[in-house]
Coordinates of C-alpha atoms and ligand atoms in Angstrom, one line a residue:
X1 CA -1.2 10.5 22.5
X2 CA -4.7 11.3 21.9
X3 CA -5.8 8.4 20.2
X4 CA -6.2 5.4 22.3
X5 CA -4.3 2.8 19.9
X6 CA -4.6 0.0 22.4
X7 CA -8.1 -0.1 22.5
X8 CA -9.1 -3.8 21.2
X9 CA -12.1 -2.9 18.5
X10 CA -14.2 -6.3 18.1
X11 CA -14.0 -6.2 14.2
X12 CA -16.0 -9.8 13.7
X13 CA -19.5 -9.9 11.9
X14 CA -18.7 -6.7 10.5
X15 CA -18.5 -7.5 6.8
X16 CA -14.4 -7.0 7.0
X17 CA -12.1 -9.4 4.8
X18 CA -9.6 -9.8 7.6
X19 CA -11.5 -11.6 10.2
X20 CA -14.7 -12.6 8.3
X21 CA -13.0 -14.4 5.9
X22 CA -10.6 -16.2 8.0
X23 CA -12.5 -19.5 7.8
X24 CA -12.5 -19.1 4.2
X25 CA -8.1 -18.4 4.0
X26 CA -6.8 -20.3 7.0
X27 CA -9.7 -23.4 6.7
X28 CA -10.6 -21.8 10.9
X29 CA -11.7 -18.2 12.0
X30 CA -9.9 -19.2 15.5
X31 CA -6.5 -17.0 14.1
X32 CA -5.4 -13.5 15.1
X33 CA -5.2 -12.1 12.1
X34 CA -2.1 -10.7 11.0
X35 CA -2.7 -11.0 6.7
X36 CA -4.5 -8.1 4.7
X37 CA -3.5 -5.0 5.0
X38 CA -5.7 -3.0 6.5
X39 CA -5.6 -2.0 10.4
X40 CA -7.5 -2.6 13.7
X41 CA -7.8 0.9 14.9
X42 CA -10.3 2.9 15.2
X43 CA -10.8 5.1 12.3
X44 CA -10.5 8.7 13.8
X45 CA -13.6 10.6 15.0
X46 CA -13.4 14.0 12.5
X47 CA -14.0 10.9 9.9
X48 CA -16.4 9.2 11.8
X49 CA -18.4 12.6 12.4
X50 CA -18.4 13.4 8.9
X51 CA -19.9 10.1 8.1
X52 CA -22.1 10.1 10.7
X53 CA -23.0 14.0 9.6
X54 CA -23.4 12.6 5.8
X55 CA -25.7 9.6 6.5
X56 CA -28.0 11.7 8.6
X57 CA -28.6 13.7 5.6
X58 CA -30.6 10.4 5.0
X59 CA -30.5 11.2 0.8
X60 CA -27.7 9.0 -0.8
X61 CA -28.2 10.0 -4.3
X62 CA -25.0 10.3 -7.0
X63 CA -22.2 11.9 -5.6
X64 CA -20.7 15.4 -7.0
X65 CA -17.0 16.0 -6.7
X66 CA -16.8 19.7 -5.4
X67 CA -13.3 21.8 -5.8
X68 CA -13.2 21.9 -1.9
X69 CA -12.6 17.4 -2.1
X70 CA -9.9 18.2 -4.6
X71 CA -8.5 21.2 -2.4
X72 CA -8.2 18.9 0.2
X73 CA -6.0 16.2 -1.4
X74 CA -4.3 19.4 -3.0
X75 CA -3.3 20.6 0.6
X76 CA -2.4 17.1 2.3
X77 CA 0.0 16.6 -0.6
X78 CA 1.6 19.3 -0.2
X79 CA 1.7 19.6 3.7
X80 CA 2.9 16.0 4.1
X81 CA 5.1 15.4 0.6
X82 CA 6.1 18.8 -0.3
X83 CA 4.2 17.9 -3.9
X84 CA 2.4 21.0 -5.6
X85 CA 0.0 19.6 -7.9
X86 CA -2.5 20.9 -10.3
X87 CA -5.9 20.8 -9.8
X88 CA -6.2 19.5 -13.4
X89 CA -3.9 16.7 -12.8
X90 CA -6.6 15.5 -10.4
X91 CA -9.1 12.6 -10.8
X92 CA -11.2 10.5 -8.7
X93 CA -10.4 6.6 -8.8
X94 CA -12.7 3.5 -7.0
X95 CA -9.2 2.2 -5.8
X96 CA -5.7 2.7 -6.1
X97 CA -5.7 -0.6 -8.2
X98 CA -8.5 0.1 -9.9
X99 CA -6.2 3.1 -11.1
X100 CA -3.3 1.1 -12.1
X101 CA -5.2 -1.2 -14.2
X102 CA -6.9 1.7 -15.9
X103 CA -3.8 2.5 -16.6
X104 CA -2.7 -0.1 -18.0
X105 CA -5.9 -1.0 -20.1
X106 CA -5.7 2.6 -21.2
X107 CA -2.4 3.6 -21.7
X108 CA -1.2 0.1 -23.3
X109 CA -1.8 -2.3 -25.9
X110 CA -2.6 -6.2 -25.8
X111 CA 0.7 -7.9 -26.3
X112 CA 2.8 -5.1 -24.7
X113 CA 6.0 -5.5 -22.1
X114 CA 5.2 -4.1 -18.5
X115 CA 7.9 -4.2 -16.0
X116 CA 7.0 -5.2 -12.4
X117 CA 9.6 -5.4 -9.1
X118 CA 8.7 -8.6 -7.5
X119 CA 8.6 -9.4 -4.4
X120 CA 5.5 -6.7 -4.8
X121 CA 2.2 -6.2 -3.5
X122 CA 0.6 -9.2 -6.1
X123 CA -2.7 -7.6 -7.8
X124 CA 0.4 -5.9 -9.3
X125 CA 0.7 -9.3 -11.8
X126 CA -3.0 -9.7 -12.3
X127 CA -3.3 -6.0 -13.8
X128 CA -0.9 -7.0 -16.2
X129 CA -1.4 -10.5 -17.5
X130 CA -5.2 -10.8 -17.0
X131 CA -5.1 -7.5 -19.3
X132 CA -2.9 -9.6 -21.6
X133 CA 0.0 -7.5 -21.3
X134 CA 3.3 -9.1 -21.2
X135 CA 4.8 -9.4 -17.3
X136 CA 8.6 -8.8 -17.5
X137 CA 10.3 -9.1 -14.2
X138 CA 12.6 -7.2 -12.8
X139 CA 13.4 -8.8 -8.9
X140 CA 14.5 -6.2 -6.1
X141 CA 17.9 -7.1 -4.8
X142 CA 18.7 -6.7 -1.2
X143 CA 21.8 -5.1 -0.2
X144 CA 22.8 -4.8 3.5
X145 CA 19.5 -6.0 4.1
X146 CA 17.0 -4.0 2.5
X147 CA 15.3 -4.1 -1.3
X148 CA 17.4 -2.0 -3.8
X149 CA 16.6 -2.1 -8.2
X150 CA 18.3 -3.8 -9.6
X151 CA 19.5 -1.5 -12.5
X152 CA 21.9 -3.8 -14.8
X153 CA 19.3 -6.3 -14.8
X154 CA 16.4 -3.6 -15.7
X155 CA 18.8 -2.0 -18.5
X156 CA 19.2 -5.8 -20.3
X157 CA 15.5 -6.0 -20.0
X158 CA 14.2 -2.8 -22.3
X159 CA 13.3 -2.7 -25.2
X160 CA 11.1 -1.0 -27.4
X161 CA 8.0 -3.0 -26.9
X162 CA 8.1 -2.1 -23.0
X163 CA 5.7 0.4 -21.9
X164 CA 4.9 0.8 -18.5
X165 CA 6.9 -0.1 -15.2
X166 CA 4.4 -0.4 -11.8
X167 CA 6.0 1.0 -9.1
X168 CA 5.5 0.1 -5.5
X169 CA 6.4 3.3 -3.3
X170 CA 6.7 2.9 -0.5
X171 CA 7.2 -0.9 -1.2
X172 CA 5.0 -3.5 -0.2
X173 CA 6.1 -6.3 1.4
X174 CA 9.5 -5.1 2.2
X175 CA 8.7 -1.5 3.6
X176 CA 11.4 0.2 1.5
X177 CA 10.3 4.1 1.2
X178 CA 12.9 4.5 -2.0
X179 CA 15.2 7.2 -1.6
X180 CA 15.2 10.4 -4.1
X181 CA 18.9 9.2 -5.9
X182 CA 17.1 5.8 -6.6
X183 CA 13.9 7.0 -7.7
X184 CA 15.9 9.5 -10.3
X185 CA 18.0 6.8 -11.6
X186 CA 15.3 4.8 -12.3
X187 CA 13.2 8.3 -13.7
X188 CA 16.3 8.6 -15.9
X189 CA 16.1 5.0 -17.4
X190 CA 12.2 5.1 -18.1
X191 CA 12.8 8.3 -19.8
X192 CA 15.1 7.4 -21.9
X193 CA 12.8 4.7 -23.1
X194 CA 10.0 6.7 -23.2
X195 CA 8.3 4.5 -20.3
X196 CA 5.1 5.4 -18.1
X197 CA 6.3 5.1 -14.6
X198 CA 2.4 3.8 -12.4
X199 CA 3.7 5.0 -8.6
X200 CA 1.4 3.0 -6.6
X201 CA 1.8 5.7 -3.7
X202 CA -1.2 4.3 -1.5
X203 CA 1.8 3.9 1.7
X204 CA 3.4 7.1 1.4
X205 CA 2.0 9.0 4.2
X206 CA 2.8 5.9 7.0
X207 CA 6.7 6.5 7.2
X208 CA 8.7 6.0 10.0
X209 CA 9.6 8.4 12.0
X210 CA 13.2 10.4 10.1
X211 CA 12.4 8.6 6.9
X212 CA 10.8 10.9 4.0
X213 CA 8.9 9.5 1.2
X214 CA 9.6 11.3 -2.2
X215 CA 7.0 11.5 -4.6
X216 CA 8.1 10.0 -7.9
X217 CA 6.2 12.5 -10.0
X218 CA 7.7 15.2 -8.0
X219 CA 11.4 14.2 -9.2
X220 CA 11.3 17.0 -11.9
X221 CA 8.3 18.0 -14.9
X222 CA 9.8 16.0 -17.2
X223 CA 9.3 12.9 -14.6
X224 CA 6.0 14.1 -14.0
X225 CA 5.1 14.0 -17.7
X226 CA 5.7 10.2 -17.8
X227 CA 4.4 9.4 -14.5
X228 CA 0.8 8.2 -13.2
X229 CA 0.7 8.4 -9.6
X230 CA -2.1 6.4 -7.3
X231 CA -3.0 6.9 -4.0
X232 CA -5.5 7.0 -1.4
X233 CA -6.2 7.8 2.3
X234 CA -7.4 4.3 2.7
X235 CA -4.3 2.5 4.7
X236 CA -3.5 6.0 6.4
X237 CA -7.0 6.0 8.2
X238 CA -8.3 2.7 7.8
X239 CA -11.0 3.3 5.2
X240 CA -10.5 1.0 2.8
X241 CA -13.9 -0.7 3.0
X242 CA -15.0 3.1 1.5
X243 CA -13.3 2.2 -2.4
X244 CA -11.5 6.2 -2.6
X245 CA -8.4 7.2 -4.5
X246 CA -7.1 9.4 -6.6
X247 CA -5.0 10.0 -10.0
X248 CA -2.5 12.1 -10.3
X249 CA -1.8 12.3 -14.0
X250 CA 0.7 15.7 -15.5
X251 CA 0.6 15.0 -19.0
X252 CA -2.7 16.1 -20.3
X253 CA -2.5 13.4 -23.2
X254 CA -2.4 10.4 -20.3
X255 CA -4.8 12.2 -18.3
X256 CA -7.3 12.1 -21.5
X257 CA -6.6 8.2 -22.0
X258 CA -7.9 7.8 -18.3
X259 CA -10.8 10.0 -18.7
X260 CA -11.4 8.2 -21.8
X261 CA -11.4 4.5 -20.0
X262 CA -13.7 6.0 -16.9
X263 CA -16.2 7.0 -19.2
X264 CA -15.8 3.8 -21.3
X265 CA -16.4 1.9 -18.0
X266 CA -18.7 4.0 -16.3
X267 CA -16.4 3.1 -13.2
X268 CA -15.6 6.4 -11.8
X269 CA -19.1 7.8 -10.5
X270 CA -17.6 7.5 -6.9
X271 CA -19.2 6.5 -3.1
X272 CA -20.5 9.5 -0.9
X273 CA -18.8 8.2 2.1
X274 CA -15.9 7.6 0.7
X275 CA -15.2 11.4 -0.8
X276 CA -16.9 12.3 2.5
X277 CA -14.2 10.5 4.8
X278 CA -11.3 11.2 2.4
X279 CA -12.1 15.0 2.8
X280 CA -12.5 14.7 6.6
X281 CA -9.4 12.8 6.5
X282 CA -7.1 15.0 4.7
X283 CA -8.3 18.3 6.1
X284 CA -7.9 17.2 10.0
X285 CA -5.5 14.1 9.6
X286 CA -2.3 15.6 10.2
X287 CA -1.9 15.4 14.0
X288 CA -3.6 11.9 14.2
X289 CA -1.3 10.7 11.4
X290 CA 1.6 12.0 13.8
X291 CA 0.4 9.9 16.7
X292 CA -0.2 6.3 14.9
X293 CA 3.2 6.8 12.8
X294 CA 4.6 6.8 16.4
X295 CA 2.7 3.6 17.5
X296 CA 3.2 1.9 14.2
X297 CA 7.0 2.6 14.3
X298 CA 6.6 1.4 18.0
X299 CA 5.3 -1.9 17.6
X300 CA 8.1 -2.8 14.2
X301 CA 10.8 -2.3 16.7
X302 CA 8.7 -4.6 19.7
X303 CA 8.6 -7.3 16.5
X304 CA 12.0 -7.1 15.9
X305 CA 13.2 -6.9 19.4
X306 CA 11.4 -9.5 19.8
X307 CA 12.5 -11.6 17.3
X308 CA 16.2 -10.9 17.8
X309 CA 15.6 -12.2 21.3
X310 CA 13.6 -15.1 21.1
X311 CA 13.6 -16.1 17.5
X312 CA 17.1 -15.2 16.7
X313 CA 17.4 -17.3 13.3
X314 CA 14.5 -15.1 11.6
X315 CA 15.2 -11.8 10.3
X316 CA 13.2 -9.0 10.2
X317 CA 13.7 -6.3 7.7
X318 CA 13.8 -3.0 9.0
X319 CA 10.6 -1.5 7.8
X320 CA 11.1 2.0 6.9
X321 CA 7.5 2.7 6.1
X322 CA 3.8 0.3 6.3
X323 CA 2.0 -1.3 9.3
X324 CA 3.8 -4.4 7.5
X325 CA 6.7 -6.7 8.6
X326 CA 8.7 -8.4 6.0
X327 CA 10.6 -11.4 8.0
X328 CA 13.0 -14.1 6.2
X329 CA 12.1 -17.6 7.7
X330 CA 14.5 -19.4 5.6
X331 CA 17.0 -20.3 8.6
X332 CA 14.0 -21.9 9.8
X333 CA 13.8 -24.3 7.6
X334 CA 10.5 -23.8 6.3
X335 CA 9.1 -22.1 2.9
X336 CA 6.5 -19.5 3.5
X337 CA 3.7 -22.0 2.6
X338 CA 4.5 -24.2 5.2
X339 CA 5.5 -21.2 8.0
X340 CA 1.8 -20.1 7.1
X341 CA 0.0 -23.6 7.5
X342 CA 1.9 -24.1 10.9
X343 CA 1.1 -20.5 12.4
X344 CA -2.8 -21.3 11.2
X345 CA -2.5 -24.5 13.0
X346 CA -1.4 -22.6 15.9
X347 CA -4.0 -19.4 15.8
X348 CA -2.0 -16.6 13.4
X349 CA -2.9 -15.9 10.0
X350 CA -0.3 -14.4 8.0
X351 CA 0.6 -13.7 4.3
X352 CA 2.9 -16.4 2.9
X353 CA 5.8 -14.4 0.9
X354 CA 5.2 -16.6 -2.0
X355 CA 2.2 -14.9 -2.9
X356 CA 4.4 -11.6 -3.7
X357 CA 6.3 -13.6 -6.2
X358 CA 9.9 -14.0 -7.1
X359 CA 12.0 -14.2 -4.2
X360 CA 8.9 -13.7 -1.8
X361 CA 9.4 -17.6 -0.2
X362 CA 11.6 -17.2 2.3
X363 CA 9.9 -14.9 3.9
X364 CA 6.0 -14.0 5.7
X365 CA 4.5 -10.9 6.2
X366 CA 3.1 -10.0 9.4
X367 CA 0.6 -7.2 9.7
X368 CA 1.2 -5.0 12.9
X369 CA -1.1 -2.4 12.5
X370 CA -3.1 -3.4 15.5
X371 CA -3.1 -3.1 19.4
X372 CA 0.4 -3.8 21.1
X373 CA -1.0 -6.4 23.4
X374 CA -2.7 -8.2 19.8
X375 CA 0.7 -8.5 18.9
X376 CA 2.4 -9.9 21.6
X377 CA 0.0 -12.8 21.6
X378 CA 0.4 -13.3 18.3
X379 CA 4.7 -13.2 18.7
X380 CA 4.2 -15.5 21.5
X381 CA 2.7 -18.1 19.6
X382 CA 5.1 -17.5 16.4
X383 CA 8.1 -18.0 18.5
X384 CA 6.1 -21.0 20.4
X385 CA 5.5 -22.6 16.6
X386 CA 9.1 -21.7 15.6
X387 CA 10.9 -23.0 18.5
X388 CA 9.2 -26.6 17.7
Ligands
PLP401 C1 0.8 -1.3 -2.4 C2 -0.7 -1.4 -2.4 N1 -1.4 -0.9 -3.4 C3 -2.8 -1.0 -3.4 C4 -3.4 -1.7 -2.4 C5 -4.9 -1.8 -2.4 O1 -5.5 -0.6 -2.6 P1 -7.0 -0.5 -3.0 O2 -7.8 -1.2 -2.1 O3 -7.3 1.0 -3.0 O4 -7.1 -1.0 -4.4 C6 -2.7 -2.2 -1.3 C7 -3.4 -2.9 -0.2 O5 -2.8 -3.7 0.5 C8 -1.3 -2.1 -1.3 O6 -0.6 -2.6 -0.3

């Protein structure tokens, strides 16, 4: 491997969320954290060069978006999904929810239904009610373990005043990367109700290794024409403090409502580094993307091993794509609130599954995009708290 994933990056003082804000979310910054999701490793040098190349330029005026940044997300899409798109279906967004809430503020109207899939990744609720659009839930279901849609209960849902469903895929907090049957079934539905599918994509490249994420615009040009995808390279290569994504939008009409709401806004002008690093990214990222799937995938199984063996009552569910665990608690007798406020007391800080919504108690998520060793102290003192 040519990264050196182990390495232990100090990552205090550095103006990051996940450890400078720890005093702030866990009431002590003496926690490993294990909460937002972004990851401890080193971001990779052919994005660090580029950077570094950039800022010695030492001019930082407005940024341009050349063909050759678009060619590049062109390319990775292709190479890593199998996903031709147009150059025209291409725009720049500040953040992949940035892009769903344009979305929504531009594609919507006040008053409207908009379908969401808790447990999910929970700006997914703000976009939607603080935009005053009317949140309709439809709950995953787990079958054999693992998040499925639940169809019958989507069918009794629709009606003509829903517009929109937000789609988490690969899913966020359970790890599902949906498989092409489900994503068509549920293409097939929206269709027939004339509903814009938002495919939050930002996990898609992260898969395990044998599992293969499927575009949901990619399902067929009729799919396409209903479908906004967002993404980014932000989780991929730990960039996110850079605010880069991208739209994906088919249908010119849509497309024309977001260019519409990025001029209204004046939102979409873009940050040097970031279309700097997302370039860099995309057009030497393939190998390096290789190597930390491998290590990711390598420390979910040392979770779950672990848990099977010393914190048997938990369950982990098997995460077929993310840096993120999804475990169910509820044999320990605890709701996520209180599993959070004992691990804090104890030195981890974790995401309560609450905060994801419906059916998101019984469970925490555990971030193990960091150094094995970071993680085995921090499953030490989990099964130390759980074993009290
Ligand atoms: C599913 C999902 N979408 C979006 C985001 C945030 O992306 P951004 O920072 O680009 O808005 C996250 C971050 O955790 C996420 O998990």
């Amino acid at each position: 491997m040519s990264h050196n994933f182990d390495e232990i990056v100090s990552r205090e003082n550095s103006r990051c969320e996940k450890y400078d804000n720890r005093e702030m979310i866990f009431g002590t910054a003496d926690v490993l954290p294990m909460w937002v999701a972004d990851t401890d490793f080193r971001t990779p040098d052919f994005i660090v060069e580029a950077i570094r190349k950039r800022a010695e330029h030492e001019v930082f005026g407005y940024p341009a978006f050349p063909d050759y940044y678009f060619e590049a997300i062109r390319n990775w899409l292709w190479q890593q999904h199998s996903w031709k798109v147009d150059k025209s279906s291409l725009a720049f967004c500040p953040n992949v929810v940035v892009g769903i809430a344009s979305a929504v503020i531009s594609m919507t109207s006040p008053g409207d239904k908009i379908i969401v899939q808790p447990p999910v990744y929970f700006p997914f609720f703000h976009v939607v009610e603080k935009n005053n659009r009317l949140l309709v839930e439809n709950p995953l279901k787990i079958e054999n373990g693992k998040y499925c849609f639940d169809f019958d209960d989507l069918l009794g849902k629709l009606d003509s005043s829903v517009k929109m469903l937000l789609l988490c895929s690969p899913h966020n907090p359970g790890g599902r990367v949906w498989s092409k049957d489900e994503l068509q079934k549920l293409s097939d539905i929206c269709r027939a109700y004339n509903i814009i599918i938002v495919s939050d994509e930002i996990h898609s490249d992260l898969t395990m290794p044998g599992v293969t994420h499927f575009p949901f615009a990619a399902i067929s040009p009729e799919t396409a024409m209903s479908t906004v995808t967002v993404s980014s390279a932000s989780k991929t290569f730990n960039i996110a403090g850079l605010s880069s994504a991208y739209v994906v939008i088919s249908n010119p009409v849509l497309m024309e409502k977001y260019n519409h709401f990025m001029e209204a806004t004046h939102i979409g002008s873009g940050n040097i580094f970031g279309l700097t690093a997302t370039e860099a990214a995309y057009n030497n990222g393939n190998e390096w993307l290789n190597d930390l799937r491998a290590y990711v995938a390598s420390n979910h199984r040392f979770l779950s091993e672990f848990f099977r063996n010393y914190i048997p009552k938990a369950r982990v569910m098997e995460a077929e794509g993310s840096f993120l665990s999804w475990v169910d608690i509820s044999e320990l007798g605890l709701n996520s609130r209180q599993a959070a406020v004992k691990l804090a007391n104890a030195g981890i800080g974790i995401s309560p599954g609450y905060l994801f919504g419906h059916g998101g108690d019984n469970f925490i998520r555990i971030n193990v995009g960091c150094p094995q060793s970071v993680l085995e102290k921090a499953l030490i003192i989990m099964k130390q708290v759980f074993s009290e």
